Coordinates of C-alpha atoms and ligand atoms in Angstrom, one line a residue:
X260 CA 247.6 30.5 -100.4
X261 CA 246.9 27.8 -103.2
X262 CA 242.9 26.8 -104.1
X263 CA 243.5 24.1 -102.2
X264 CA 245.1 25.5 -98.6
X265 CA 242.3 28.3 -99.2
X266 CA 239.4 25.9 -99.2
X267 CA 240.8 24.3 -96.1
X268 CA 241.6 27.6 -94.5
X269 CA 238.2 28.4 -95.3
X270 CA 236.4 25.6 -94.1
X271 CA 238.2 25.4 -90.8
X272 CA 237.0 29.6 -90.6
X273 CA 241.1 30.9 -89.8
X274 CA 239.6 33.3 -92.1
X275 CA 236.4 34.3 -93.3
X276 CA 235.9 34.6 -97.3
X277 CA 234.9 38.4 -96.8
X278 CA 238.7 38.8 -95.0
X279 CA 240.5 37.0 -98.1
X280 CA 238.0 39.0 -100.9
X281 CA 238.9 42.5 -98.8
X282 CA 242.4 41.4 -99.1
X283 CA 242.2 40.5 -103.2
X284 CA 240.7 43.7 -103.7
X285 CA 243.2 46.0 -101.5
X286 CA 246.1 44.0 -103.5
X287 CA 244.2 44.9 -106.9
X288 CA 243.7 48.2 -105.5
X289 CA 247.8 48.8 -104.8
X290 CA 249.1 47.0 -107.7
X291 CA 246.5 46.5 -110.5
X292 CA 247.8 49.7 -112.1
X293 CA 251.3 48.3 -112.4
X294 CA 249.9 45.5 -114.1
X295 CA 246.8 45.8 -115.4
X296 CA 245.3 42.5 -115.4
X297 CA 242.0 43.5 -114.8
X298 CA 239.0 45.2 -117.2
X299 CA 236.2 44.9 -114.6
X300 CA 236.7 44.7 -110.9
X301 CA 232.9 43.9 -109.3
X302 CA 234.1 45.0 -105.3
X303 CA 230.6 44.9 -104.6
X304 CA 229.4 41.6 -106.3
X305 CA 232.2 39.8 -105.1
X306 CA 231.7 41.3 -101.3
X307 CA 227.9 40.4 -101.8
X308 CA 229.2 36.4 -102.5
X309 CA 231.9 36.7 -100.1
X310 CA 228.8 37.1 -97.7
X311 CA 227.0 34.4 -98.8
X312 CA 229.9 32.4 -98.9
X313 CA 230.7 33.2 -95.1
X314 CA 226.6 32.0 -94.3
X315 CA 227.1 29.0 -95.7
X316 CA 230.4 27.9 -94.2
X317 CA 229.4 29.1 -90.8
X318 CA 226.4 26.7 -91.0
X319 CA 228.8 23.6 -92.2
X320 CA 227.0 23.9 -95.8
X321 CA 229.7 24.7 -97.9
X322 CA 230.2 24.0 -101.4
X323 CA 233.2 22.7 -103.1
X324 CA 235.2 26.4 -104.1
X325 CA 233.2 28.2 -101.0
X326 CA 234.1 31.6 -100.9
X327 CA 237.5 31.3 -103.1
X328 CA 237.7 34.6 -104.7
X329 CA 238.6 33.8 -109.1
X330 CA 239.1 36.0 -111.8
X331 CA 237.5 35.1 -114.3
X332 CA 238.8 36.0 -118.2
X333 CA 236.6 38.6 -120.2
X334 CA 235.6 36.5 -123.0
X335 CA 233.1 34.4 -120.5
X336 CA 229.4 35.7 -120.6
X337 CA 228.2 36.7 -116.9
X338 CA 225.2 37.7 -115.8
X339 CA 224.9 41.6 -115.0
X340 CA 228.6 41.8 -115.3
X341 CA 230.5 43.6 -118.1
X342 CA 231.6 41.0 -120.8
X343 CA 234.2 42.7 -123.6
X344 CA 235.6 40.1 -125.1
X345 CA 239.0 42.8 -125.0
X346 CA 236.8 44.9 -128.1
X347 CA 235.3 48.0 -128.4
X348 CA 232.5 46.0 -130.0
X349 CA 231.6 44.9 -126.9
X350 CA 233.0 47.8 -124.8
X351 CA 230.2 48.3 -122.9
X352 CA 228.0 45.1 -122.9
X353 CA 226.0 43.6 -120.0
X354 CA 225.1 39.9 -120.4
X355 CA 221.6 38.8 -119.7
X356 CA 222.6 35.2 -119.2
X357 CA 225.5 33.1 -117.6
X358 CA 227.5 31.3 -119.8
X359 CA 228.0 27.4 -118.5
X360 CA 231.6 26.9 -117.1
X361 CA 231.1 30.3 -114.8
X362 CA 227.6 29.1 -113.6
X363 CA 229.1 26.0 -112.8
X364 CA 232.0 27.7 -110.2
X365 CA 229.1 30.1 -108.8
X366 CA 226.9 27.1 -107.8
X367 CA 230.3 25.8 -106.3
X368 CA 230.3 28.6 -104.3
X369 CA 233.5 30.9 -106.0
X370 CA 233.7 34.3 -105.6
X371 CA 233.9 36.6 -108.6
X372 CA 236.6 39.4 -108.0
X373 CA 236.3 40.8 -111.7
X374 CA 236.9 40.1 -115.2
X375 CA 240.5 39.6 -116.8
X376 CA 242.4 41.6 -119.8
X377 CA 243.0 39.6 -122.9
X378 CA 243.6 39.9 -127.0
X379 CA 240.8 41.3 -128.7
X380 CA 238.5 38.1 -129.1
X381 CA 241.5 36.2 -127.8
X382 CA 243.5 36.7 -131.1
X383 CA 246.6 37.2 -129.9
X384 CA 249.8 35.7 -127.9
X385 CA 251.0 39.0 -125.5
X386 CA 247.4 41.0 -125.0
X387 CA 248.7 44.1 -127.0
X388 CA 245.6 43.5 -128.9
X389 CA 243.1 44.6 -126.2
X390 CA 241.0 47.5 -127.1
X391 CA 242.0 48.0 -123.2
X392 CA 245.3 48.1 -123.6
X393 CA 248.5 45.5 -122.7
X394 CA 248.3 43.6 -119.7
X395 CA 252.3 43.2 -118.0
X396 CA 254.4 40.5 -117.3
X397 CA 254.8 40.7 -113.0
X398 CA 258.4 39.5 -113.2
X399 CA 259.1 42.1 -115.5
X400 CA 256.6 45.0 -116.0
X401 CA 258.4 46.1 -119.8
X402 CA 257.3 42.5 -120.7
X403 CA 254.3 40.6 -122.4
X404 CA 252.0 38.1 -119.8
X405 CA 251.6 36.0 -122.6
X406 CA 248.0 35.6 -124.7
X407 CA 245.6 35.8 -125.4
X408 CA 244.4 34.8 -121.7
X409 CA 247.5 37.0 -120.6
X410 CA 245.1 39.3 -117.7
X411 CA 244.9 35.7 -116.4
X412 CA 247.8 34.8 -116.2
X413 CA 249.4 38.2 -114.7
X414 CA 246.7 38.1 -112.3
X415 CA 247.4 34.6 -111.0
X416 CA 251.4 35.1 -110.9
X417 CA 250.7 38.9 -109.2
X418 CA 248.5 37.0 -106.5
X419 CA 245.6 39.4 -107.6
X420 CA 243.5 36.6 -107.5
X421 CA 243.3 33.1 -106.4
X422 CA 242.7 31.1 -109.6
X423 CA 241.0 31.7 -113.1
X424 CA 239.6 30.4 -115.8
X425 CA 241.1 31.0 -119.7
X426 CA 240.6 29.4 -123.4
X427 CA 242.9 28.5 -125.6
X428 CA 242.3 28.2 -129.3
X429 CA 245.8 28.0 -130.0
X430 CA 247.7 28.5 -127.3
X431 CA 245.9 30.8 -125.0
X432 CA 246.2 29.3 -121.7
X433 CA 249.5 27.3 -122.0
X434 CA 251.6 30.0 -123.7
X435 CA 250.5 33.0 -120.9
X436 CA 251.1 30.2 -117.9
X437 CA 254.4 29.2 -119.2
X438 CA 255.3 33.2 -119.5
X439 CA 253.8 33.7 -116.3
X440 CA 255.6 30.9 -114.0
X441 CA 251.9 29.6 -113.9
X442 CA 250.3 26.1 -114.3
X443 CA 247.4 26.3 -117.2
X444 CA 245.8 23.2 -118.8
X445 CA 243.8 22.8 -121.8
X446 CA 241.6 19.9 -121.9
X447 CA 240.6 17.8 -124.8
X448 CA 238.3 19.5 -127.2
X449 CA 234.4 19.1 -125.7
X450 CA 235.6 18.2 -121.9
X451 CA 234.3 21.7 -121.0
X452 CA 231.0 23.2 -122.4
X453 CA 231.4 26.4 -124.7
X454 CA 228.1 27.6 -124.0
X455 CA 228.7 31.4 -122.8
X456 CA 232.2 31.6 -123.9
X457 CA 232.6 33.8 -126.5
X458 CA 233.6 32.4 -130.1
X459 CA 236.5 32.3 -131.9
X460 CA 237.3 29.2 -133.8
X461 CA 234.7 27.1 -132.7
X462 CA 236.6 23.5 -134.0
X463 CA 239.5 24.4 -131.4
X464 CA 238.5 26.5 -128.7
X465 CA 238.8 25.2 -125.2
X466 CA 238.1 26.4 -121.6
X467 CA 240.3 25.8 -118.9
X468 CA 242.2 26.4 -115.4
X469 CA 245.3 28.8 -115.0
X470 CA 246.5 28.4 -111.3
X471 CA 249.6 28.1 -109.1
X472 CA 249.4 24.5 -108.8
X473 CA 248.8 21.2 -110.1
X474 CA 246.2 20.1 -107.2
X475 CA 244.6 23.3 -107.9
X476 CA 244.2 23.0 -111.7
X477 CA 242.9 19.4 -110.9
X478 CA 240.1 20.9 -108.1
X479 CA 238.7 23.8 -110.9
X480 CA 238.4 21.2 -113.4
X481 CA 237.0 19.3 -112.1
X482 CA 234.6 21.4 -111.1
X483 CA 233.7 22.9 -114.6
X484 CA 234.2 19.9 -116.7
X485 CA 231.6 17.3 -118.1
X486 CA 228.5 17.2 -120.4
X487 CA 226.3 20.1 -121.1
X488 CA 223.0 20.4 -122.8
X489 CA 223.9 23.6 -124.3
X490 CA 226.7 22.4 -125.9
X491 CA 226.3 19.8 -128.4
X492 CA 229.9 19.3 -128.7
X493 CA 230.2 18.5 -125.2
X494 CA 231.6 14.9 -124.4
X495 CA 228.7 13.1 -122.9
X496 CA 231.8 11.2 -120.0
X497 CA 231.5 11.4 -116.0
X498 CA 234.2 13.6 -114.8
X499 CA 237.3 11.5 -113.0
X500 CA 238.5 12.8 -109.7
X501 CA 241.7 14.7 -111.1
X502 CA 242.9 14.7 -107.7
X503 CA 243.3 11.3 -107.0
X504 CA 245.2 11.0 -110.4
X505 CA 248.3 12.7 -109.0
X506 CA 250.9 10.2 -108.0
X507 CA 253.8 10.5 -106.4
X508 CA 256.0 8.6 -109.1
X509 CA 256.0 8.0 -112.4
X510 CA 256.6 3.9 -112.6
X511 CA 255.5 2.3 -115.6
X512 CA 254.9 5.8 -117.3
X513 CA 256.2 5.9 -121.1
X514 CA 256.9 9.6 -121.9
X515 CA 258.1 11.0 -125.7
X516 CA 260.1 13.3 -126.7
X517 CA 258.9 14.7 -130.2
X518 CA 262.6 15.7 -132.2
X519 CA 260.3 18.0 -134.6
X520 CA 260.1 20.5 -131.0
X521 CA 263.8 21.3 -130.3
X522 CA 264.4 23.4 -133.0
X523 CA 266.8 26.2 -134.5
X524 CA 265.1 29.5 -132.9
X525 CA 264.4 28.1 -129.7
X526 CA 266.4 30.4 -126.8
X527 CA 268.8 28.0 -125.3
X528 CA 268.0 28.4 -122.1
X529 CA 264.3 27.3 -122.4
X530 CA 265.9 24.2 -124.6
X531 CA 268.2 23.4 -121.0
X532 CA 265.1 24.0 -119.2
X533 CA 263.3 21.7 -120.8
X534 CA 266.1 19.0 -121.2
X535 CA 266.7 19.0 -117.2
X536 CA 263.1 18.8 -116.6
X537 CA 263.1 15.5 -118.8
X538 CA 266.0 14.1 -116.7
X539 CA 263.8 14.8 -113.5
X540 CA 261.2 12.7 -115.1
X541 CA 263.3 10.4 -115.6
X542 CA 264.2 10.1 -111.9
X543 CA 260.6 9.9 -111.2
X544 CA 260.9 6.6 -112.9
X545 CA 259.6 7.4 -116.3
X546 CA 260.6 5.5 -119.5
X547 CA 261.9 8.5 -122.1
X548 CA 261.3 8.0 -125.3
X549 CA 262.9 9.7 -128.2
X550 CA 259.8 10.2 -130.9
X551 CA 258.8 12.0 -134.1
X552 CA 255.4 14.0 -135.1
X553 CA 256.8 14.6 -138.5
X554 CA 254.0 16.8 -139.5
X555 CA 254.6 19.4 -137.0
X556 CA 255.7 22.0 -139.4
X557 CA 252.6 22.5 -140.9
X558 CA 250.9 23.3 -137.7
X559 CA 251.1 27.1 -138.0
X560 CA 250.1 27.7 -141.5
X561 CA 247.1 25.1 -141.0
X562 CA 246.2 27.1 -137.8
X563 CA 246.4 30.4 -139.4
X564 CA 243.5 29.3 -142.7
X565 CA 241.5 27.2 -140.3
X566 CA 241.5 29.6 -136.7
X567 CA 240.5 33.0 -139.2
X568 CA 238.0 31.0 -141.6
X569 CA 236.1 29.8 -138.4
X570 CA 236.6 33.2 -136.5
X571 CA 235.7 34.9 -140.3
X572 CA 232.1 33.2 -139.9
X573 CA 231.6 33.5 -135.7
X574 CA 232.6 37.4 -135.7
X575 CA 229.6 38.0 -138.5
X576 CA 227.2 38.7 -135.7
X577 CA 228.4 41.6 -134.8
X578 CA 227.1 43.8 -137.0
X579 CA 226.2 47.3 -135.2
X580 CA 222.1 46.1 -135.4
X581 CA 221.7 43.1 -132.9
X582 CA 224.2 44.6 -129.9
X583 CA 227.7 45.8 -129.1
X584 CA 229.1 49.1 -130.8
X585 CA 227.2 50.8 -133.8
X586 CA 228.3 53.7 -135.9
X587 CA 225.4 55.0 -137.6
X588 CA 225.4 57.8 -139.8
X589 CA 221.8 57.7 -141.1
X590 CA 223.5 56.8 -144.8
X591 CA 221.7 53.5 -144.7
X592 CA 222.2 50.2 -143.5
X593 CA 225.6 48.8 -145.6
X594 CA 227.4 52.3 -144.4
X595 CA 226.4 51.5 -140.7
X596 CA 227.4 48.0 -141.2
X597 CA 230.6 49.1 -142.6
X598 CA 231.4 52.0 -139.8
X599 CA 230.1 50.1 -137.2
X600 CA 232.5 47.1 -137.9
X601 CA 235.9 49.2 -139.1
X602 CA 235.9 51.2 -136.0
X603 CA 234.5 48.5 -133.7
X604 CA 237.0 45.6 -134.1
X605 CA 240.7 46.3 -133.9
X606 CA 243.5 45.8 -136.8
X607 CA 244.0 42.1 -135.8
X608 CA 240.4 41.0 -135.8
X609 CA 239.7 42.8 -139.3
X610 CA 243.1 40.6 -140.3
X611 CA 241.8 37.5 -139.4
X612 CA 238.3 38.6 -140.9
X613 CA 239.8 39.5 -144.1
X614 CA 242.3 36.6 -144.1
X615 CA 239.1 34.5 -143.3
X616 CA 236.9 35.5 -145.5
X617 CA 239.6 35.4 -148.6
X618 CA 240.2 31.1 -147.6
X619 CA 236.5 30.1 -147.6
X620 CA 235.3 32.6 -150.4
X621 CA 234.6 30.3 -153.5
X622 CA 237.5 29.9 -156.0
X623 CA 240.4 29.5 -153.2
X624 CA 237.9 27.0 -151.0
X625 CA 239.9 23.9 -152.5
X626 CA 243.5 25.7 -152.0
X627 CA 243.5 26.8 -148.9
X628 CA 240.4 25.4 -146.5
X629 CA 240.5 21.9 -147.8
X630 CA 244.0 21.7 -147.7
X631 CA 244.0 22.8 -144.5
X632 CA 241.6 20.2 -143.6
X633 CA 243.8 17.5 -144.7
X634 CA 246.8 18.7 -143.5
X635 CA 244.9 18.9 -139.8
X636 CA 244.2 15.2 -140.2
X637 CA 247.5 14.6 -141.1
X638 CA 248.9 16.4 -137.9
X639 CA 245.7 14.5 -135.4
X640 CA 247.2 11.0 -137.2
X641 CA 251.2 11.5 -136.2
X642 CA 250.0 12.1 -132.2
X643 CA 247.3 9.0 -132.8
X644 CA 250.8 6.7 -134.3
X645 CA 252.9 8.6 -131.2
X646 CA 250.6 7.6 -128.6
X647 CA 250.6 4.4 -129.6
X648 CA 254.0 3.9 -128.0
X649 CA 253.8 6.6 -125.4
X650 CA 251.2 7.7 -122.7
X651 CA 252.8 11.3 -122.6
X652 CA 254.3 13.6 -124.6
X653 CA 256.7 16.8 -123.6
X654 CA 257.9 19.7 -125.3
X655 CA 258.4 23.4 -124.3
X656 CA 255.7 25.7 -124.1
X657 CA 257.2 28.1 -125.9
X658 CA 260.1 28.8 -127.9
X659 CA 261.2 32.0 -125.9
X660 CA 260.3 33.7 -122.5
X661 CA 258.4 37.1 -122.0
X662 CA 259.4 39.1 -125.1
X663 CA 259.1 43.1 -124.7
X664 CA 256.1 45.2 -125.3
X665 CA 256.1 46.0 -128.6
X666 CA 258.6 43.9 -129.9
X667 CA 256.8 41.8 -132.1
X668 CA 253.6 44.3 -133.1
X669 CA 254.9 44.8 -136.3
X670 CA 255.6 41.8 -137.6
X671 CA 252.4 39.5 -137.0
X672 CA 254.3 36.3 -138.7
X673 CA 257.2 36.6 -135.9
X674 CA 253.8 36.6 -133.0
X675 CA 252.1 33.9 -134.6
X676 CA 255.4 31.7 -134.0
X677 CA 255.0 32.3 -130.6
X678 CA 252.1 29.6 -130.6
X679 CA 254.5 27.0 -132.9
X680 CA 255.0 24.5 -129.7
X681 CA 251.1 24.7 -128.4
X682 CA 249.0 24.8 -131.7
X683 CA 249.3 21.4 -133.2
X684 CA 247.3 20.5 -129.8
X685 CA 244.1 22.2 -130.7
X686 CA 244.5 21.2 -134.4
X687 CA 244.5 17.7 -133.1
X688 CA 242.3 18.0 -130.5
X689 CA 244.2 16.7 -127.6
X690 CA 244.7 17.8 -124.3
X691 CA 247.5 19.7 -122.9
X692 CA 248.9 21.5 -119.8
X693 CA 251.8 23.8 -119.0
X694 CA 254.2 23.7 -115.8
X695 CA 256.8 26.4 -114.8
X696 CA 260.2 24.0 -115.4
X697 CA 262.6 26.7 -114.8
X698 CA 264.1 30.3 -115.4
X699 CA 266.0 32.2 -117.8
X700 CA 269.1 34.0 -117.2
X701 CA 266.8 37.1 -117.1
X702 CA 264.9 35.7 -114.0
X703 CA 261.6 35.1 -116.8
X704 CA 259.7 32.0 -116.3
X705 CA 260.3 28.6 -118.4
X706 CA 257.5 26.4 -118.6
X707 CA 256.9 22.3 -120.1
X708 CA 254.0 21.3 -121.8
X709 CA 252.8 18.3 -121.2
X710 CA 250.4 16.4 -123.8
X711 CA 248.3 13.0 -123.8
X712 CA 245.7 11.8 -125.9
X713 CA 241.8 12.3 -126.0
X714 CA 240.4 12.3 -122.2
X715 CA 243.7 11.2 -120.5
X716 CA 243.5 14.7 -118.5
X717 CA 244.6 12.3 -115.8
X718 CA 248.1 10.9 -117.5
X719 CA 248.6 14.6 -117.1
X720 CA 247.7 15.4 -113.8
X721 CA 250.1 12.4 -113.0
X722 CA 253.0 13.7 -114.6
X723 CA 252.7 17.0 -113.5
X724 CA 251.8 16.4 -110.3
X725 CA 254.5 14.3 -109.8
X726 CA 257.1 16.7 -111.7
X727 CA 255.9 19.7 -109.0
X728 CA 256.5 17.7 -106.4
X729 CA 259.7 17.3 -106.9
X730 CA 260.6 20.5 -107.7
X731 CA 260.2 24.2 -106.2
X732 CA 259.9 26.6 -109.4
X733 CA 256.0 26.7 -108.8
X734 CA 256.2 28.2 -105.6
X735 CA 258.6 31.2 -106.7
X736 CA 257.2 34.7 -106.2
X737 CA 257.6 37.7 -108.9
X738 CA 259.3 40.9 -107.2
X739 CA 256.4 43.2 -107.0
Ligands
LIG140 N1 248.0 33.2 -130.4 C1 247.0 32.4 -131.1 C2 246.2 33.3 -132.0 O1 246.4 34.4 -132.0 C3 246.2 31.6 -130.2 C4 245.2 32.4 -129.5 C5 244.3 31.5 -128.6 O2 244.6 30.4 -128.3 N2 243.1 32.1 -128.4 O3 245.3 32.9 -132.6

């Protein structure tokens, strides 16, 4: 069952929340180890909210996610419940506090199954950076989920859990969905308060839905979006009914199609996928337009100063001294700093780090972080011109399905391109969802992405929702 059929399933009591958390947990139980989307399963926390769950629909008080059982990706802080961040930094870290966007779908009444594998402090695109080890691909177990919210993702397509939450920096969400057969969406920079979710790159990090719908991305956002105290970046903007934006054609709707995203490199097959999901558009009534972000190309190598200067400063904190992992030697406080931090973090985090530290130190400030700056701008302006003419944009996901395990571990410029089609998004801000279009000849998930500007989540909703409709490839099942 969707979100949605759950909540009504629910709320009519067919079945109990405690009946659906059992049978999440028996499914993680039997095929978890297959995929390993999991770090933390919380059988008795989530059994203890099934319960309350179950009191609260039986007296007609129930609350708008009531005893739907979520997992929820490890970089959120919860309360009393394990939060990694995929490091051995944090291996072993309990929060005190709940961060907002989880305390938001607890006081909607969701029920916590566990928390979800991903890259080491969600650098990555495949999760072969987790401390934890690599989450799988469900339609093939040799393959990548997809990253850095990849746990999510697997965990959503395997049915091990209803719905979850992921952030996406550059990628995150939409790259695992589209790998996955999944829908993800990240909304516009500030739509969803930070507070609790640990940092990366502060300027682009976003938290959002990964689900097997539309209608259900549209109820959890709903749910978790809007202003927050604790987040001064937070738009201060009521939350529109993402639901009701759905319609079921797209009349009137002017949708782009950027030439600078149908490149040399892209598998043909996700090209075709792509192109046929434009032509059902099309049908739906949309006006395609044929448009240009000319500065695309830069995207990556802005990403790449700008994502590790942020993460450079963010990832100072942990130090060995205030919490997480410490290696201490009794050779004084620079050597403990040093230990604690070499054999904490992983070889991708000290990258970034290094890489980080190298753009913002003082001589190469005006090289490499201004430029960057300006090159961002440059990238925001093309999709402000573009949306002058369009409401929507699509483009693929990603350039190529699933890859293998280990295929691209060596090489970390060959992963970073895996993020080409989603990170000119974050750079500029802008909101931006994944649906599954289609398959490869390998049977691997296609998806389209989807793109509006600033706080037009609903354009989105509308396109998608009216693009799932009319299709199946959604409601596909991988062959565990
Ligand atoms: N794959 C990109 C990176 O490694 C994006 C990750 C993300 O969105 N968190 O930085």
């Amino acid at each position: 069952m969707t979100i949605e059929q759950l909540i009504a399933a629910l709320r009519s009591r067919k079945i109990s929340s405690t009946e659906i958390t059992k049978a999440y947990l028996d499914r993680i139980e039997e095929f978890d180890s297959e995929i390993h989307s999991y770090i933390t399963v919380d059988s008795k926390g989530a059994l203890e909210a099934a319960h309350i769950a179950d009191e609260r629909l039986k007296k007609g008080e129930a609350r708008s996610l009531e005893g739907v059982p979520m997992g929820i990706k490890d970089i959120f802080v919860t309360e009393g419940l394990k939060t990694t961040a995929g490091s051995k930094i944090l291996h072993n870290w309990i929060p005190a506090y709940e961060g907002t966007p989880t305390r938001k779908l607890r006081e909607a009444g969701a029920v916590f199954l566990g928390k979800l594998n991903m890259d080491e402090f969600a650098m990555g695109s495949s999760t072969e950076n987790s401390y934890f080890g690599p989450s799988r691909n469900p339609w093939d177990t040799d393959r990548i989920p997809g990253g850095s919210s990849g746990g999510s993702a697997a965990a959503v397509a395997a049915r091990l859990c209803a719905g979850t939450l992921g952030t996406d920096t550059g990628g995150s969400i939409r790259q695992p969905a589209s790998v996955c057969g999944i829908v993800g969406i990240k909304p516009t920079y500030g739509r969803v308060s930070r507070y609790g979710v640990i940092a990366f790159a502060s300027s682009l990090d976003q938290v959002g839905p990964m689900t097997r719908s539309v209608r259900d991305a549209a109820i959890l956002l709903r749910c978790i979006a809007g202003h927050d105290p604790m987040d001064s970046t937070s738009i201060p903007k009521p939350v529109p009914d993402y639901l009701a934006a759905i319609k079921p054609d797209l009349k009137g709707m002017k949708i782009g199609v950027p030439k600078e995203y149908f490149i040399e490199g892209t598998q043909p097959e996700t090209a075709e996928a792509v192109k046929a999901a434009i032509g059902v558009l099309k049908n739906l009534g949309a006006e395609i337009d044929d448009i240009s972000l000319p500065h695309t190309e830069y995207a990556i190598a802005t990403y790449y100063i700008i994502a590790p200067a942020e993460a450079s400063s963010n990832l100072a904190r942990y130090d060995g001294v205030k919490y997480g992992y410490r290696k201490d030697e009794g050779d004084g406080l620079i050597e403990l700093y040093k230990a604690s931090r070499s054999e904490g973090f992983g070889d991708e985090v000290q990258r970034r780090i290094m890489i980080g530290t190298y753009v913002l130190s003082a001589g190469y400030y005006d090289a490499y972080y201004r430029k960057a700056m300006q090159a961002r701008t440059l990238i925001r302006r093309d999709f402000e011109r573009a949306f002058e003419k369009v409401d929507a944009i699509v483009t693929p996901t990603s350039p190529t399905t699933a890859f293998k395990i280990g295929e691209r571990t060596a090489d970390p410029l060959q992963m970073y391109l895996s993020d080409i089609f989603t990170v000119p998004c974050n750079l500029a801000g802008l909101p931006g969802m994944s649906v599954p279009c289609g398959f490869d000849n390998a049977g691997l998930p296609i998806g389209l992405q989807i793109l509006a500007p600033a706080l037009a989540e609903e354009t989105i909703f509308h396109v998608s929702g009216a693009y799932e409709s009319a299709t199946d490839w959604h409601l596909r099942q991988p062959p565990l």
